[in-house]
Amino acid sequence: MRGNFVRLQALEEEDYKLFSQWVSPSKVSALARGRQDFATEDEIRKDIVNGSTRYATVVTHDGKKIGFVSWETLKYEGSYMLGGVIGDPELWDMGYGAEASLLLMDYLFHFKNAHKIQFINGLHNMRSVRFLIKNKVTIEGILRDHFFLDGEYHDAVISSILRDEYYGYSEPEDMIPKSEKQKIREELYEYLQGYWKEECFPKLLKQGEKIGR
């Protein structure tokens, strides 16, 4: 998956070490993982390999790995929880995280046949909540005292996007152009109305008559 600023790619062995740095307690981004713990590279690897959450690395077009996005299947197939981290605070507010999230939503809706994508964002996280507001995401409710940061609890907002809502304002890029799919469909119908109808279908009828005798 490739956008204007970043692309998403499968995890590589070196990424586990980067993950352990990106989610350290010294960074606010650690909350994207749901907890603030000192985690070793091996612990991160086991967490990812054995867990139900899938990950992709966020990479700039010059090859720099700057964070990750994640998706977890919820109770029903087709429903996902989305998360993510841009590890370097100097890269925040540059559109990388927003584009990575949109690329992941394109993947889930357009290639995985997702029905619903859900988010849980702490109300201390100005950037993520602004992302929800900017993209007119439906707010489902407030989770009280859901995150703990800076010595106090913070509420979280739970929100979601349904499939028809997403296609209402987004046009994901097709793997195969629509014009190519339409062209081969027309060629097939032309073939069915011509040669197949005149030559193949009569042969099938004759074969059926022989079998029925």
GROMACS .gro file of C-alpha atoms in nm:
model
  213
    1MET     CA    1   0.000   0.000   0.000
    2ARG     CA    2   0.151   0.329  -0.110
    3GLY     CA    3   0.044   0.689  -0.054
    4ASN     CA    4   0.186   1.034  -0.127
    5PHE     CA    5   0.420   1.034   0.175
    6VAL     CA    6   0.446   0.678   0.311
    7ARG     CA    7   0.387   0.316   0.227
    8LEU     CA    8   0.293   0.015   0.438
    9GLN     CA    9   0.500  -0.301   0.428
   10ALA     CA   10   0.522  -0.635   0.606
   11LEU     CA   11   0.731  -0.656   0.924
   12GLU     CA   12   1.098  -0.741   0.895
   13GLU     CA   13   1.324  -0.884   1.166
   14GLU     CA   14   1.481  -0.547   1.245
   15ASP     CA   15   1.139  -0.392   1.311
   16TYR     CA   16   1.099  -0.558   1.652
   17LYS     CA   17   1.387  -0.354   1.789
   18LEU     CA   18   1.234  -0.037   1.647
   19PHE     CA   19   0.898  -0.126   1.804
   20SER     CA   20   1.059  -0.158   2.147
   21GLN     CA   21   1.189   0.197   2.108
   22TRP     CA   22   0.867   0.343   1.971
   23VAL     CA   23   0.650   0.209   2.256
   24SER     CA   24   0.880   0.289   2.548
   25PRO     CA   25   0.713   0.460   2.849
   26SER     CA   26   0.907   0.777   2.776
   27LYS     CA   27   0.692   0.835   2.468
   28VAL     CA   28   0.325   0.929   2.452
   29SER     CA   29   0.303   0.699   2.151
   30ALA     CA   30   0.328   0.404   2.390
   31LEU     CA   31  -0.041   0.448   2.462
   32ALA     CA   32  -0.121   0.330   2.110
   33ARG     CA   33  -0.016  -0.015   2.226
   34GLY     CA   34  -0.254   0.006   2.520
   35ARG     CA   35   0.001   0.009   2.796
   36GLN     CA   36   0.319   0.177   2.917
   37ASP     CA   37   0.581  -0.085   2.999
   38PHE     CA   38   0.950  -0.126   2.940
   39ALA     CA   39   0.945  -0.403   2.680
   40THR     CA   40   1.245  -0.583   2.538
   41GLU     CA   41   1.286  -0.672   2.175
   42ASP     CA   42   1.208  -1.039   2.252
   43GLU     CA   43   0.894  -0.946   2.446
   44ILE     CA   44   0.775  -0.731   2.158
   45ARG     CA   45   0.838  -1.016   1.914
   46LYS     CA   46   0.645  -1.267   2.126
   47ASP     CA   47   0.364  -1.017   2.176
   48ILE     CA   48   0.328  -0.968   1.801
   49VAL     CA   49   0.383  -1.327   1.689
   50ASN     CA   50   0.152  -1.485   1.949
   51GLY     CA   51  -0.112  -1.212   1.963
   52SER     CA   52  -0.420  -1.162   1.749
   53THR     CA   53  -0.317  -0.815   1.635
   54ARG     CA   54  -0.157  -0.773   1.293
   55TYR     CA   55   0.101  -0.505   1.216
   56ALA     CA   56   0.253  -0.324   0.918
   57THR     CA   57   0.552  -0.093   0.922
   58VAL     CA   58   0.514   0.267   0.805
   59VAL     CA   59   0.799   0.361   0.569
   60THR     CA   60   0.872   0.693   0.398
   61HIS     CA   61   0.948   0.693   0.027
   62ASP     CA   62   1.318   0.738   0.099
   63GLY     CA   63   1.314   0.411   0.296
   64LYS     CA   64   1.304   0.539   0.656
   65LYS     CA   65   1.093   0.335   0.897
   66ILE     CA   66   0.899   0.578   1.115
   67GLY     CA   67   0.624   0.379   1.289
   68PHE     CA   68   0.357   0.114   1.253
   69VAL     CA   69  -0.014   0.061   1.209
   70SER     CA   70  -0.209  -0.227   1.360
   71TRP     CA   71  -0.543  -0.399   1.315
   72GLU     CA   72  -0.716  -0.655   1.531
   73THR     CA   73  -1.017  -0.866   1.436
   74LEU     CA   74  -1.301  -0.804   1.680
   75LYS     CA   75  -1.580  -1.041   1.778
   76TYR     CA   76  -1.716  -1.083   1.427
   77GLU     CA   77  -1.521  -1.134   1.106
   78GLY     CA   78  -1.511  -0.809   0.912
   79SER     CA   79  -1.490  -0.585   1.220
   80TYR     CA   80  -1.148  -0.446   1.312
   81MET     CA   81  -0.983  -0.226   1.576
   82LEU     CA   82  -0.727   0.009   1.422
   83GLY     CA   83  -0.423   0.158   1.597
   84GLY     CA   84  -0.084   0.300   1.517
   85VAL     CA   85   0.227   0.493   1.617
   86ILE     CA   86   0.461   0.741   1.455
   87GLY     CA   87   0.768   0.697   1.672
   88ASP     CA   88   0.958   1.025   1.629
   89PRO     CA   89   0.772   1.329   1.774
   90GLU     CA   90   0.949   1.549   1.519
   91LEU     CA   91   0.748   1.374   1.247
   92TRP     CA   92   0.411   1.438   1.410
   93ASP     CA   93   0.179   1.688   1.241
   94MET     CA   94   0.335   1.613   0.902
   95GLY     CA   95   0.054   1.390   0.778
   96TYR     CA   96   0.244   1.060   0.798
   97GLY     CA   97   0.023   0.902   1.064
   98ALA     CA   98  -0.301   1.017   0.902
   99GLU     CA   99  -0.200   0.883   0.562
  100ALA     CA  100  -0.083   0.552   0.712
  101SER     CA  101  -0.422   0.511   0.882
  102LEU     CA  102  -0.605   0.588   0.558
  103LEU     CA  103  -0.389   0.338   0.367
  104LEU     CA  104  -0.473   0.073   0.624
  105MET     CA  105  -0.844   0.151   0.597
  106ASP     CA  106  -0.818   0.122   0.217
  107TYR     CA  107  -0.661  -0.221   0.266
  108LEU     CA  108  -0.922  -0.343   0.514
  109PHE     CA  109  -1.228  -0.214   0.327
  110HIS     CA  110  -1.112  -0.261  -0.031
  111PHE     CA  111  -0.915  -0.586  -0.006
  112LYS     CA  112  -1.029  -0.758   0.317
  113ASN     CA  113  -1.402  -0.685   0.273
  114ALA     CA  114  -1.424  -0.513   0.612
  115HIS     CA  115  -1.765  -0.404   0.737
  116LYS     CA  116  -1.660  -0.189   1.033
  117ILE     CA  117  -1.340  -0.026   1.158
  118GLN     CA  118  -1.328   0.092   1.519
  119PHE     CA  119  -1.098   0.332   1.705
  120ILE     CA  120  -1.030   0.402   2.073
  121ASN     CA  121  -0.848   0.730   2.129
  122GLY     CA  122  -0.756   0.896   2.458
  123LEU     CA  123  -0.893   1.245   2.505
  124HIS     CA  124  -0.542   1.355   2.598
  125ASN     CA  125  -0.432   1.276   2.240
  126MET     CA  126  -0.511   1.594   2.049
  127ARG     CA  127  -0.385   1.470   1.711
  128SER     CA  128  -0.583   1.148   1.699
  129VAL     CA  129  -0.907   1.310   1.817
  130ARG     CA  130  -0.866   1.585   1.558
  131PHE     CA  131  -0.822   1.312   1.296
  132LEU     CA  132  -1.162   1.170   1.396
  133ILE     CA  133  -1.326   1.512   1.379
  134LYS     CA  134  -1.165   1.605   1.046
  135ASN     CA  135  -1.277   1.280   0.883
  136LYS     CA  136  -1.628   1.301   1.034
  137VAL     CA  137  -1.596   0.965   1.208
  138THR     CA  138  -1.907   0.858   1.401
  139ILE     CA  139  -1.856   0.883   1.778
  140GLU     CA  140  -2.017   0.589   1.958
  141GLY     CA  141  -1.943   0.684   2.316
  142ILE     CA  142  -1.700   0.776   2.592
  143LEU     CA  143  -1.498   0.526   2.795
  144ARG     CA  144  -1.448   0.683   3.135
  145ASP     CA  145  -1.100   0.680   3.295
  146HIS     CA  146  -0.973   0.447   3.023
  147PHE     CA  147  -0.609   0.563   3.007
  148PHE     CA  148  -0.366   0.660   3.284
  149LEU     CA  149  -0.106   0.925   3.202
  150ASP     CA  150   0.082   1.194   3.392
  151GLY     CA  151  -0.058   1.082   3.727
  152GLU     CA  152  -0.424   1.092   3.633
  153TYR     CA  153  -0.690   0.903   3.440
  154HIS     CA  154  -0.820   1.020   3.105
  155ASP     CA  155  -1.139   0.935   2.923
  156ALA     CA  156  -1.128   0.780   2.577
  157VAL     CA  157  -1.359   0.823   2.281
  158ILE     CA  158  -1.475   0.512   2.094
  159SER     CA  159  -1.570   0.565   1.731
  160SER     CA  160  -1.617   0.372   1.409
  161ILE     CA  161  -1.654   0.387   1.032
  162LEU     CA  162  -1.889   0.150   0.845
  163ARG     CA  163  -1.823   0.024   0.494
  164ASP     CA  164  -2.087   0.235   0.316
  165GLU     CA  165  -1.975   0.545   0.507
  166TYR     CA  166  -1.616   0.495   0.396
  167TYR     CA  167  -1.701   0.455   0.030
  168GLY     CA  168  -1.923   0.762   0.061
  169TYR     CA  169  -1.621   0.991   0.089
  170SER     CA  170  -1.322   0.780  -0.020
  171GLU     CA  171  -1.222   0.620  -0.350
  172PRO     CA  172  -0.948   0.364  -0.277
  173GLU     CA  173  -0.715   0.283  -0.562
  174ASP     CA  174  -0.806  -0.041  -0.740
  175MET     CA  175  -0.543  -0.309  -0.792
  176ILE     CA  176  -0.690  -0.366  -1.141
  177PRO     CA  177  -0.836  -0.058  -1.317
  178LYS     CA  178  -1.216  -0.054  -1.351
  179SER     CA  179  -1.183   0.007  -1.725
  180GLU     CA  180  -0.986  -0.317  -1.769
  181LYS     CA  181  -1.242  -0.519  -1.571
  182GLN     CA  182  -1.529  -0.367  -1.770
  183LYS     CA  183  -1.355  -0.435  -2.102
  184ILE     CA  184  -1.303  -0.805  -2.040
  185ARG     CA  185  -1.661  -0.836  -1.915
  186GLU     CA  186  -1.789  -0.688  -2.244
  187GLU     CA  187  -1.562  -0.915  -2.448
  188LEU     CA  188  -1.689  -1.221  -2.262
  189TYR     CA  189  -2.055  -1.126  -2.315
  190GLU     CA  190  -1.986  -1.068  -2.683
  191TYR     CA  191  -1.827  -1.413  -2.704
  192LEU     CA  192  -2.124  -1.574  -2.525
  193GLN     CA  193  -2.372  -1.409  -2.761
  194GLY     CA  194  -2.168  -1.508  -3.067
  195TYR     CA  195  -1.945  -1.811  -3.104
  196TRP     CA  196  -2.047  -1.979  -2.777
  197LYS     CA  197  -2.419  -1.949  -2.853
  198GLU     CA  198  -2.381  -2.062  -3.213
  199GLU     CA  199  -2.115  -2.332  -3.178
  200CYS     CA  200  -2.049  -2.436  -2.816
  201PHE     CA  201  -2.404  -2.444  -2.684
  202PRO     CA  202  -2.539  -2.674  -2.960
  203LYS     CA  203  -2.250  -2.914  -2.897
  204LEU     CA  204  -2.335  -2.924  -2.528
  205LEU     CA  205  -2.698  -3.006  -2.612
  206LYS     CA  206  -2.589  -3.291  -2.838
  207GLN     CA  207  -2.360  -3.430  -2.568
  208GLY     CA  208  -2.648  -3.412  -2.321
  209GLU     CA  209  -2.874  -3.602  -2.557
  210LYS     CA  210  -2.617  -3.880  -2.592
  211ILE     CA  211  -2.581  -3.913  -2.215
  212GLY     CA  212  -2.957  -3.923  -2.173
  213ARG     CA  213  -3.003  -4.218  -2.411
   0.00000   0.00000   0.00000
